[in-house]
Coordinates of C-alpha atoms in Angstrom, one line a residue:
S1 CA -17.8 7.3 -36.0
L2 CA -17.1 5.7 -32.6
P3 CA -19.8 5.7 -29.9
S4 CA -19.4 8.3 -27.2
P5 CA -18.2 7.3 -23.8
A6 CA -20.7 6.0 -21.3
R7 CA -22.1 8.1 -18.5
S8 CA -23.4 5.4 -16.3
V9 CA -23.3 1.6 -15.8
T10 CA -25.7 -1.1 -15.1
S11 CA -25.4 -4.5 -13.4
S12 CA -25.4 -6.3 -16.8
G13 CA -22.9 -8.8 -15.9
R14 CA -19.4 -7.5 -17.2
H15 CA -18.2 -7.0 -13.6
E16 CA -19.3 -10.0 -11.1
M17 CA -18.2 -8.2 -8.0
L18 CA -21.4 -6.4 -7.1
R19 CA -21.9 -5.5 -3.4
A20 CA -25.5 -5.5 -2.3
D21 CA -25.5 -4.3 1.3
R22 CA -22.9 -1.8 2.8
R23 CA -22.5 -0.5 6.3
R24 CA -20.1 2.1 7.4
T25 CA -18.9 3.2 10.9
S26 CA -18.2 6.8 11.9
P27 CA -14.7 7.9 11.8
S28 CA -12.5 6.4 14.6
A29 CA -9.9 8.5 16.6
T30 CA -7.0 7.3 14.4
G31 CA -8.9 7.1 11.2
H32 CA -12.0 6.1 9.5
A33 CA -12.7 2.5 10.4
M34 CA -15.1 0.7 8.1
T35 CA -16.8 -2.3 8.9
G36 CA -18.2 -4.9 6.4
R37 CA -17.9 -8.4 5.8
G38 CA -14.1 -9.0 6.3
P39 CA -12.2 -10.6 9.0
G40 CA -12.1 -8.6 12.2
S41 CA -15.2 -6.4 11.4
A42 CA -18.5 -6.9 12.8
L43 CA -21.1 -8.4 10.6
T44 CA -24.3 -6.3 10.1
Q45 CA -27.7 -7.7 11.6
S46 CA -29.0 -8.0 7.9
S47 CA -26.2 -10.3 6.9
S48 CA -27.4 -13.7 5.9
H49 CA -26.1 -16.9 7.7
A50 CA -24.6 -18.0 4.4
T51 CA -22.6 -14.9 4.3
A52 CA -21.6 -15.4 8.1
A53 CA -20.5 -18.9 7.4
K54 CA -18.5 -17.5 4.4
A55 CA -16.8 -14.9 6.4
A56 CA -15.9 -17.5 9.2
L57 CA -14.6 -19.9 6.6
L58 CA -12.5 -17.0 5.0
A59 CA -11.0 -16.0 8.3
A60 CA -9.9 -19.8 9.2
L61 CA -8.5 -20.0 5.7
A62 CA -6.5 -16.8 6.2
L63 CA -4.8 -18.1 9.2
V64 CA -3.9 -21.2 7.4
L65 CA -2.4 -19.2 4.5
A66 CA -0.7 -16.9 6.8
G67 CA 1.5 -19.7 7.9
C68 CA -0.3 -21.4 10.7
G69 CA -0.9 -24.4 8.4
G70 CA 2.7 -24.7 7.3
G71 CA 1.9 -23.0 3.9
E72 CA 3.7 -20.3 2.0
P73 CA 3.1 -17.1 3.9
R74 CA 1.0 -14.5 1.8
P75 CA 2.8 -11.5 0.9
N76 CA 2.3 -8.2 2.4
I77 CA 1.3 -5.6 -0.5
L78 CA 2.3 -2.0 -0.3
W79 CA 0.9 0.1 -3.2
I80 CA 2.3 3.6 -3.6
V81 CA 0.9 6.3 -6.0
W82 CA 3.0 9.4 -6.8
D83 CA 0.1 11.5 -7.9
T84 CA 0.7 13.5 -11.2
V85 CA 4.0 11.9 -12.0
R86 CA 4.9 11.3 -15.7
A87 CA 7.5 8.9 -16.4
D88 CA 9.7 10.7 -18.8
R89 CA 10.7 13.2 -16.0
M90 CA 12.2 10.4 -14.2
S91 CA 15.9 9.4 -14.7
L92 CA 14.7 5.8 -14.4
Y93 CA 12.8 6.3 -17.6
G94 CA 15.8 8.2 -19.3
H95 CA 15.3 11.8 -18.1
S96 CA 18.5 13.9 -18.6
R97 CA 18.3 15.1 -15.0
D98 CA 19.1 12.6 -12.1
T99 CA 15.7 13.0 -10.6
T100 CA 15.3 9.5 -9.1
P101 CA 18.7 8.3 -8.0
N102 CA 17.6 6.1 -5.2
L103 CA 14.7 4.4 -7.3
D104 CA 17.1 3.9 -9.9
R105 CA 19.4 2.1 -7.6
R106 CA 16.6 0.0 -5.9
S107 CA 15.0 -0.7 -9.3
E108 CA 17.7 -3.2 -10.1
S109 CA 15.7 -5.8 -8.1
A110 CA 12.4 -4.7 -9.5
R111 CA 10.3 -5.1 -12.7
V112 CA 10.0 -1.8 -14.6
Y113 CA 7.1 -1.7 -17.0
N114 CA 6.2 0.6 -20.0
C115 CA 2.9 1.8 -18.7
S116 CA 0.0 4.0 -19.6
A117 CA -2.7 5.6 -17.2
V118 CA -6.3 4.5 -17.7
S119 CA -7.3 8.1 -17.4
C120 CA -6.0 11.6 -17.2
W121 CA -7.2 12.8 -13.9
T122 CA -7.3 11.2 -10.2
V123 CA -10.8 10.1 -9.6
P124 CA -11.5 7.8 -12.5
S125 CA -8.0 6.7 -12.8
H126 CA -8.1 5.4 -9.0
A127 CA -11.6 4.1 -9.5
S128 CA -10.3 1.8 -12.4
M129 CA -7.0 0.8 -10.5
F130 CA -9.2 -0.3 -7.4
T131 CA -12.2 -2.1 -9.5
G132 CA -10.6 -3.3 -12.6
L133 CA -13.3 -1.4 -14.6
F134 CA -12.7 1.1 -17.2
P135 CA -14.2 4.6 -16.7
S136 CA -17.0 4.1 -19.1
E137 CA -17.9 1.0 -17.0
H138 CA -17.7 2.2 -13.4
G139 CA -19.2 5.6 -14.5
V140 CA -17.0 7.8 -12.4
N141 CA -16.6 11.0 -14.3
T142 CA -16.8 14.8 -14.0
L143 CA -20.6 14.4 -13.9
N144 CA -20.6 11.7 -11.2
S145 CA -17.4 11.6 -9.1
R146 CA -18.6 9.0 -6.6
L147 CA -17.9 5.3 -7.0
D148 CA -21.1 3.2 -6.9
D149 CA -21.4 0.9 -3.7
R150 CA -22.1 -2.0 -6.1
F151 CA -18.5 -2.3 -7.3
E152 CA -16.0 -4.3 -5.2
T153 CA -12.8 -2.9 -4.8
V154 CA -9.5 -5.0 -4.4
A155 CA -9.2 -3.5 -0.9
E156 CA -12.7 -5.0 -0.1
I157 CA -11.6 -8.5 -1.7
L158 CA -8.3 -8.4 0.3
R159 CA -9.8 -7.5 3.5
D160 CA -12.4 -10.3 3.1
E161 CA -9.2 -12.7 2.6
G162 CA -7.8 -11.8 5.9
Y163 CA -5.6 -9.0 4.9
Q164 CA -5.3 -5.8 7.3
T165 CA -6.1 -2.8 5.0
Y166 CA -4.7 0.7 5.4
L167 CA -5.1 3.9 3.2
F168 CA -3.1 7.2 3.5
S169 CA -4.0 9.7 0.9
A170 CA -2.8 13.2 0.4
N171 CA -5.3 13.6 -2.2
P172 CA -8.7 14.5 -0.6
S173 CA -10.5 12.9 -3.7
V174 CA -9.2 9.3 -2.7
S175 CA -11.3 9.1 0.3
R176 CA -14.8 8.1 1.6
R177 CA -16.3 11.2 0.5
L178 CA -16.1 9.8 -3.1
N179 CA -16.5 6.1 -1.9
L180 CA -13.1 5.2 -3.3
S181 CA -11.8 3.9 0.1
Q182 CA -14.0 1.0 0.3
G183 CA -12.4 -2.0 1.9
F184 CA -9.8 0.1 3.8
Q185 CA -10.3 -0.7 7.6
T186 CA -8.3 2.4 8.5
E187 CA -8.2 5.7 6.3
E188 CA -6.2 8.9 7.0
H189 CA -5.6 12.1 5.4
P190 CA -3.5 15.1 6.1
G191 CA -6.7 17.1 6.6
D192 CA -8.0 15.0 9.3
A193 CA -8.5 16.8 12.6
S194 CA -5.9 14.7 14.3
L195 CA -3.3 15.5 11.7
V196 CA -4.1 18.8 10.1
D197 CA -2.0 21.0 12.5
K198 CA 1.2 18.7 11.8
A199 CA 0.3 18.9 8.0
R200 CA 0.3 22.8 8.2
E201 CA 3.6 22.7 10.0
T202 CA 5.2 20.3 7.5
V203 CA 4.0 22.3 4.3
L204 CA 5.0 25.8 5.7
A205 CA 8.5 24.6 6.7
K206 CA 8.9 23.8 2.9
I207 CA 8.3 27.3 1.7
D208 CA 11.3 29.4 1.6
D209 CA 11.0 33.0 2.9
A210 CA 11.9 34.2 -0.5
D211 CA 9.1 32.4 -2.2
S212 CA 6.6 35.3 -2.0
H213 CA 4.6 34.1 -5.1
N214 CA 3.4 30.8 -3.9
P215 CA -0.3 30.7 -2.9
I216 CA 0.3 27.7 -0.8
R217 CA 1.3 29.7 2.3
A218 CA -1.9 31.6 2.4
G219 CA -3.9 28.5 1.6
V220 CA -2.5 26.4 4.4
R221 CA -3.4 29.1 6.9
G222 CA -6.9 29.6 5.5
S223 CA -10.2 28.0 5.5
R224 CA -9.2 25.4 3.0
A225 CA -6.3 24.1 5.0
R226 CA -8.0 20.7 5.3
D227 CA -8.2 20.4 1.3
W228 CA -5.7 20.8 -1.4
F229 CA -3.1 23.1 0.3
V230 CA -1.9 20.6 2.9
K231 CA -1.0 18.0 0.3
A232 CA 2.9 17.9 0.0
V233 CA 3.2 15.9 3.3
G234 CA 4.9 12.8 2.4
E235 CA 6.8 12.6 5.7
I236 CA 3.4 12.3 7.6
A237 CA 2.4 9.4 5.1
N238 CA 5.5 7.5 5.9
D239 CA 5.1 8.1 9.6
R240 CA 1.5 7.2 9.7
F241 CA 2.0 4.1 7.7
F242 CA 4.5 2.7 10.1
H243 CA 2.3 3.8 12.9
F244 CA -0.3 1.3 11.4
L245 CA 2.5 -1.4 10.9
D246 CA 3.5 -1.1 14.6
R247 CA -0.2 -1.6 15.7
R248 CA -1.3 -4.3 13.2
E249 CA -1.5 -7.9 14.0
P250 CA 1.7 -9.4 13.0
D251 CA 0.4 -12.7 12.1
Q252 CA -1.9 -11.4 9.3
P253 CA -0.5 -9.9 6.1
F254 CA -1.2 -6.1 5.4
F255 CA -2.5 -4.3 2.2
A256 CA -1.6 -0.6 2.5
F257 CA -2.2 2.2 -0.1
L258 CA -0.2 5.5 0.1
N259 CA -0.9 8.5 -2.1
Y260 CA 1.7 11.2 -2.3
M261 CA 0.9 14.6 -3.8
E262 CA 4.3 16.6 -3.9
A263 CA 4.3 16.6 -7.7
H264 CA 0.8 17.9 -8.0
R265 CA 0.2 21.5 -8.5
I266 CA 0.8 23.8 -6.5
R267 CA 4.3 22.6 -6.0
V268 CA 6.5 23.4 -2.9
P269 CA 9.9 21.5 -3.0
P270 CA 12.3 22.4 -0.4
R271 CA 15.3 24.7 -1.3
R272 CA 17.7 21.8 -0.9
F273 CA 16.1 19.9 -3.8
L274 CA 15.9 23.0 -6.0
E275 CA 19.7 23.5 -5.4
R276 CA 20.3 20.2 -7.0
I277 CA 18.9 21.3 -10.3
L278 CA 19.2 25.1 -10.3
D279 CA 22.0 27.5 -9.5
S280 CA 21.4 30.2 -7.0
D281 CA 20.0 32.7 -9.5
G282 CA 17.8 30.0 -10.7
V283 CA 16.3 29.3 -7.3
D284 CA 15.6 32.8 -6.7
A285 CA 13.9 33.0 -10.0
S286 CA 11.7 30.0 -9.3
Y287 CA 10.5 31.9 -6.1
A288 CA 9.7 34.9 -8.1
F289 CA 7.6 32.8 -10.7
D290 CA 3.9 32.9 -10.5
Q291 CA 2.9 29.4 -9.9
S292 CA -0.9 30.1 -9.4
Q293 CA -3.3 27.5 -10.9
R294 CA -5.2 30.3 -12.5
R295 CA -2.2 31.4 -14.7
F296 CA -1.6 27.8 -15.7
K297 CA -5.3 27.4 -16.9
R298 CA -5.3 30.7 -18.6
V299 CA -2.2 29.8 -20.7
T300 CA -3.4 26.5 -21.6
F301 CA -6.8 27.9 -22.7
G302 CA -5.1 30.7 -24.7
L303 CA -6.4 33.4 -22.5
A304 CA -2.7 34.8 -21.3
T305 CA 0.6 35.4 -22.8
P306 CA 2.4 32.1 -23.3
F307 CA 5.2 31.3 -20.9
S308 CA 8.6 32.5 -21.9
A309 CA 11.5 30.0 -22.5
A310 CA 13.1 30.8 -19.2
E311 CA 9.8 30.4 -17.5
Q312 CA 9.3 27.0 -19.2
E313 CA 12.7 25.9 -17.9
L314 CA 11.5 27.0 -14.2
I315 CA 8.3 24.9 -14.5
G316 CA 10.2 22.0 -15.5
A317 CA 12.9 22.5 -12.8
I318 CA 10.3 22.9 -10.1
Y319 CA 8.6 19.7 -11.1
D320 CA 11.8 17.9 -11.2
A321 CA 12.7 19.0 -7.7
T322 CA 9.4 17.3 -6.5
L323 CA 10.5 14.0 -7.8
L324 CA 13.8 14.3 -6.1
E325 CA 11.9 14.8 -2.7
L326 CA 9.6 11.9 -3.6
D327 CA 12.7 9.7 -4.5
E328 CA 14.1 10.5 -1.1
L329 CA 10.7 9.7 0.6
L330 CA 10.7 6.4 -1.0
D331 CA 14.3 5.6 0.1
R332 CA 13.5 6.1 3.6
L333 CA 10.4 3.8 3.3
F334 CA 12.6 1.0 2.2
E335 CA 15.0 1.7 4.8
D336 CA 12.2 1.6 7.5
L337 CA 10.7 -1.7 6.0
L338 CA 14.2 -3.3 6.0
A339 CA 14.8 -2.3 9.7
R340 CA 11.5 -4.1 10.4
D341 CA 12.5 -7.2 8.4
L342 CA 9.6 -6.8 6.2
L343 CA 11.3 -6.3 2.7
D344 CA 11.6 -10.0 1.9
N345 CA 7.8 -10.6 2.2
T346 CA 6.4 -7.4 1.0
V347 CA 5.4 -6.7 -2.5
I348 CA 5.9 -3.1 -3.3
I349 CA 4.2 -1.3 -6.2
L350 CA 5.1 2.1 -7.3
T351 CA 3.0 3.8 -10.1
S352 CA 1.0 7.1 -10.8
D353 CA -2.7 7.8 -11.6
H354 CA -1.8 10.1 -14.4
G355 CA 1.0 12.5 -15.7
E356 CA 1.1 16.2 -16.3
H357 CA 1.7 18.5 -19.3
L358 CA 4.5 20.9 -18.7
G359 CA 4.0 22.8 -22.0
D360 CA 4.1 19.8 -24.2
M361 CA 1.1 20.0 -26.7
G362 CA 0.5 23.5 -25.5
S363 CA -0.9 22.5 -22.1
Y364 CA 0.1 22.9 -18.5
L365 CA -2.8 20.8 -17.1
H366 CA -3.7 17.0 -17.0
Q367 CA -7.2 17.4 -18.2
Y368 CA -8.5 17.8 -21.6
S369 CA -6.0 15.4 -23.0
L370 CA -4.8 11.8 -23.6
Y371 CA -1.3 12.5 -24.9
E372 CA 1.7 10.9 -23.6
G373 CA 2.5 13.5 -21.1
V374 CA -0.6 12.7 -19.0
L375 CA -0.8 9.0 -20.0
S376 CA 2.9 7.7 -19.7
V377 CA 3.3 6.9 -15.9
P378 CA 5.9 4.9 -14.0
L379 CA 5.2 1.4 -12.9
V380 CA 7.7 -0.6 -10.8
I381 CA 7.1 -3.6 -8.9
W382 CA 9.4 -5.4 -6.3
A383 CA 7.9 -9.0 -5.8
P384 CA 10.8 -11.0 -4.5
G385 CA 10.4 -14.6 -5.9
R386 CA 7.2 -13.7 -7.8
L387 CA 8.2 -11.4 -10.6
P388 CA 11.8 -11.4 -12.2
P389 CA 13.6 -8.1 -12.1
G390 CA 14.3 -6.4 -15.5
R391 CA 12.5 -4.1 -18.1
E392 CA 9.1 -5.2 -19.5
E393 CA 8.7 -3.4 -23.0
V394 CA 5.3 -4.8 -23.7
P395 CA 2.8 -1.8 -23.2
V396 CA 0.6 -2.2 -20.1
S397 CA -1.8 0.0 -18.0
N398 CA -2.2 0.8 -14.4
I399 CA -5.6 -0.7 -14.5
D400 CA -3.7 -4.1 -14.9
L401 CA -2.8 -3.8 -11.3
F402 CA -6.2 -5.0 -10.1
P403 CA -5.7 -8.6 -11.4
T404 CA -2.0 -8.6 -10.6
I405 CA -2.3 -7.8 -7.0
L406 CA -5.1 -10.3 -6.5
D407 CA -2.9 -12.9 -8.3
L408 CA 0.1 -12.0 -6.1
A409 CA -1.9 -12.3 -3.0
G410 CA -3.2 -15.7 -4.2
V411 CA -6.7 -14.6 -4.8
H412 CA -8.3 -16.2 -7.8
R413 CA -11.2 -14.1 -9.6
P414 CA -12.9 -14.4 -12.9
R415 CA -10.8 -12.9 -15.5
L416 CA -11.9 -9.1 -16.6
P417 CA -11.8 -8.7 -20.2
G418 CA -9.2 -6.0 -21.5
L419 CA -7.0 -6.4 -18.5
A420 CA -3.6 -8.3 -18.3
N421 CA -1.8 -9.9 -15.5
L422 CA 1.6 -8.1 -15.3
S423 CA 3.4 -11.3 -14.9
R424 CA 2.5 -12.1 -18.5
P425 CA 1.3 -9.2 -20.5
S426 CA 0.4 -9.8 -24.1
P427 CA 1.9 -7.7 -26.9
D428 CA -1.4 -8.3 -28.7
R429 CA -3.7 -6.8 -26.1
P430 CA -4.7 -3.2 -26.8
V431 CA -4.1 -0.6 -24.1
V432 CA -7.0 1.7 -23.8
A433 CA -7.4 5.0 -21.8
E434 CA -10.5 7.1 -21.4
Y435 CA -11.7 10.6 -20.7
V436 CA -15.3 10.1 -20.4
E437 CA -16.6 13.7 -19.7
P438 CA -14.6 16.9 -20.0
Y439 CA -14.1 19.0 -16.9
R440 CA -16.8 21.6 -17.8
N441 CA -16.5 23.6 -14.5
M442 CA -13.2 24.9 -15.3
L443 CA -14.3 25.8 -18.8
R444 CA -17.5 27.5 -17.4
R445 CA -15.4 29.7 -15.2
A446 CA -13.0 30.8 -17.9
G447 CA -15.7 31.7 -20.1
E448 CA -17.5 33.8 -17.6
S449 CA -14.5 36.2 -17.3
N450 CA -13.8 36.0 -21.1
P451 CA -17.3 36.1 -23.1
E452 CA -15.6 36.0 -26.5
W453 CA -13.6 32.8 -25.7
D454 CA -14.5 29.7 -27.6
P455 CA -14.2 26.5 -25.3
T456 CA -15.1 24.1 -28.1
P457 CA -11.5 22.6 -28.4
F458 CA -11.5 21.5 -24.8
E459 CA -15.2 20.1 -24.6
H460 CA -14.5 16.7 -26.5
Q461 CA -14.8 13.3 -25.0
L462 CA -11.6 11.4 -25.7
R463 CA -10.3 7.9 -26.0
A464 CA -6.8 6.5 -26.7
L465 CA -5.8 3.0 -27.8
R466 CA -2.1 1.8 -28.1
L467 CA -1.1 -1.4 -29.8
G468 CA 2.6 -2.0 -30.1
A469 CA 4.3 1.2 -31.3
H470 CA 1.3 2.8 -32.7
K471 CA -1.3 5.0 -30.7
L472 CA -4.8 6.2 -31.8
V473 CA -6.5 9.2 -30.3
W474 CA -10.1 9.3 -30.7
S475 CA -12.1 12.5 -30.1
S476 CA -15.9 13.2 -30.1
G477 CA -15.3 16.6 -32.0
G478 CA -12.7 15.9 -34.6
P479 CA -10.9 13.4 -36.7
A480 CA -8.9 10.7 -35.1
E481 CA -5.0 11.1 -34.8
L482 CA -2.4 8.4 -35.3
Y483 CA 0.9 8.4 -33.7
D484 CA 4.1 6.3 -33.7
L485 CA 5.5 6.4 -30.1
T486 CA 8.8 4.8 -31.1
S487 CA 9.7 7.5 -33.7
R488 CA 11.6 10.6 -32.9
A489 CA 8.6 12.7 -33.9
G490 CA 6.4 10.9 -31.4
E491 CA 3.1 13.0 -31.0
Q492 CA 4.4 16.0 -32.9
L493 CA 3.7 14.1 -36.1
D494 CA 0.0 12.8 -37.0
L495 CA 0.4 9.9 -39.4
A496 CA -3.5 9.6 -39.9
S497 CA -3.4 10.7 -43.5
A498 CA 0.0 9.1 -44.4
Q499 CA -1.1 5.7 -42.8
P500 CA -5.0 5.4 -43.4
E501 CA -4.9 1.3 -43.3
R502 CA -3.2 1.5 -39.8
L503 CA -5.6 4.2 -38.7
D504 CA -8.6 2.0 -39.8
E505 CA -7.2 -1.1 -38.1
L506 CA -6.8 0.7 -34.7
S507 CA -10.2 2.4 -35.1
S508 CA -11.8 -1.2 -35.8
I509 CA -10.0 -2.6 -32.7
L510 CA -11.4 0.4 -30.6
R511 CA -14.8 -0.3 -32.0
R512 CA -14.6 -4.0 -31.1
W513 CA -13.4 -3.1 -27.6
L514 CA -16.5 -1.0 -27.1
A515 CA -18.8 -3.7 -28.3
A516 CA -17.3 -6.1 -26.1
R517 CA -18.4 -3.9 -23.2
N518 CA -21.9 -3.8 -24.4
L519 CA -21.9 0.0 -25.0
G520 CA -24.8 1.2 -27.1
P521 CA -24.6 3.8 -29.8
E522 CA -24.6 6.7 -27.2
G523 CA -22.0 4.8 -25.0
E524 CA -24.9 3.6 -22.5
P525 CA -24.9 0.0 -21.5
P526 CA -28.2 -1.7 -22.5
G527 CA -30.7 -1.8 -19.5
R528 CA -31.8 -5.5 -19.9
P529 CA -32.8 -7.4 -16.6
L530 CA -30.6 -10.1 -15.3
T531 CA -31.5 -13.6 -16.6
E532 CA -32.4 -16.5 -14.1
K533 CA -28.9 -17.9 -14.7
E534 CA -27.1 -14.7 -14.0
K535 CA -29.2 -14.2 -10.7
A536 CA -28.2 -17.8 -9.7
Q537 CA -24.6 -17.1 -10.3
L538 CA -24.8 -14.0 -8.2
R539 CA -26.7 -15.8 -5.4
S540 CA -24.0 -18.5 -5.4
L541 CA -21.4 -15.6 -4.9
G542 CA -23.4 -14.1 -2.0
Y543 CA -24.2 -10.8 -3.9
L544 CA -28.1 -11.3 -4.2

């Protein structure tokens, strides 16, 4: 049997980016400004002289690299996450509906990847993308949703290298509250006091008068208006990003991160996008359809009557309409960047943190699963002169963005095991995803109202490993599964009994992957002290 996933992490040396001393300022009028050791921010009184000298050197180097010394200008980097978007619903990845026509056209100058998410829900996936650590290493899960200060994020590294950093997240979890916004000098959310009224107006304008069943309307007006219900506000994300651009220092490169939530439940695509998919009767039926999260959960847990074929079609149509909206928002973003003459020297990255089950595998959620509906996500990179356009068929992971972004910015850091630079992915590298701890609160609430219900099938910890065409799904509560993702059957046909040698091969690779991360028999990293050599290395880097 395989070791269970880790619930915590120690400073045992896998990740050399430990941060010993953090200071935060209070939110500013335009966002949450964060001070630290990067250019343009004040050093705390407790910072050492060596750290101050290092910061001064980095600031001077940033000016040289920005062009003052005649060198090649470093690229701006714009990282876009379409939250909860699965690749196979995009026409770019072969969906029968034309859901991403603008992206399809613009991707002709981009690198398009065969990408898996590192986890199936927002918080661990973002933590992994930001740190280059897997969920069992950074310890962020449903028991501990806060990223520890000691892990350095890509935003912190780029800030310290002279980048101006900006974050807008419609997902309230990607925020200072869970420490995921480390390194972003300006942080904004639609629930901020300065934006929430505009966010309410934006969301309400998308809800048709005939849409009587959508709980978003009441949610936007209620006490939780600053949380999940004001999420479908991509127009505000675009506007605030360009507000940041218009006020930045033009001689310094920027690193911006934008999270869009249009495709996340509960979905409110404007009528004009629904009309591109459904006839008038279908649009009216979509407005009469109960989209409540409670119903999606109850059907998934087997506590309610399954959706009919017609309802299944509506679920897919509503989801596809949100992709049309996201596609239009992205196209506007490109047009505005072009108008500011920024496209030629801006690397643009589009991906997702995870997908969403739409009835496949019997689920309508993205938790409790590491099947392809939640793992297969888009990854498209526009990097003029840096990455050749075309399709990359070698399987990669969205965690690979950590080393790739640093490489594109000209920042050299020690290679982290298990990650690939997307400029040269290896077909021999296994792609791993983790669901370290099941979301037990949802199960508990379902059990309280249904005492006879058995939640056991949803209580397992999960890992998935893909190597070439084959994918292993390991569960803490049952036998491992094996699939050939290139076959027509895909995950509808478990090959574990038919191909035991391949199953054993992938299981051994996963065991070696765990051992390489120093995970013990219970998934916990061993708690040994640092050696003197390790301490000296950390001191030389300014972390001790």
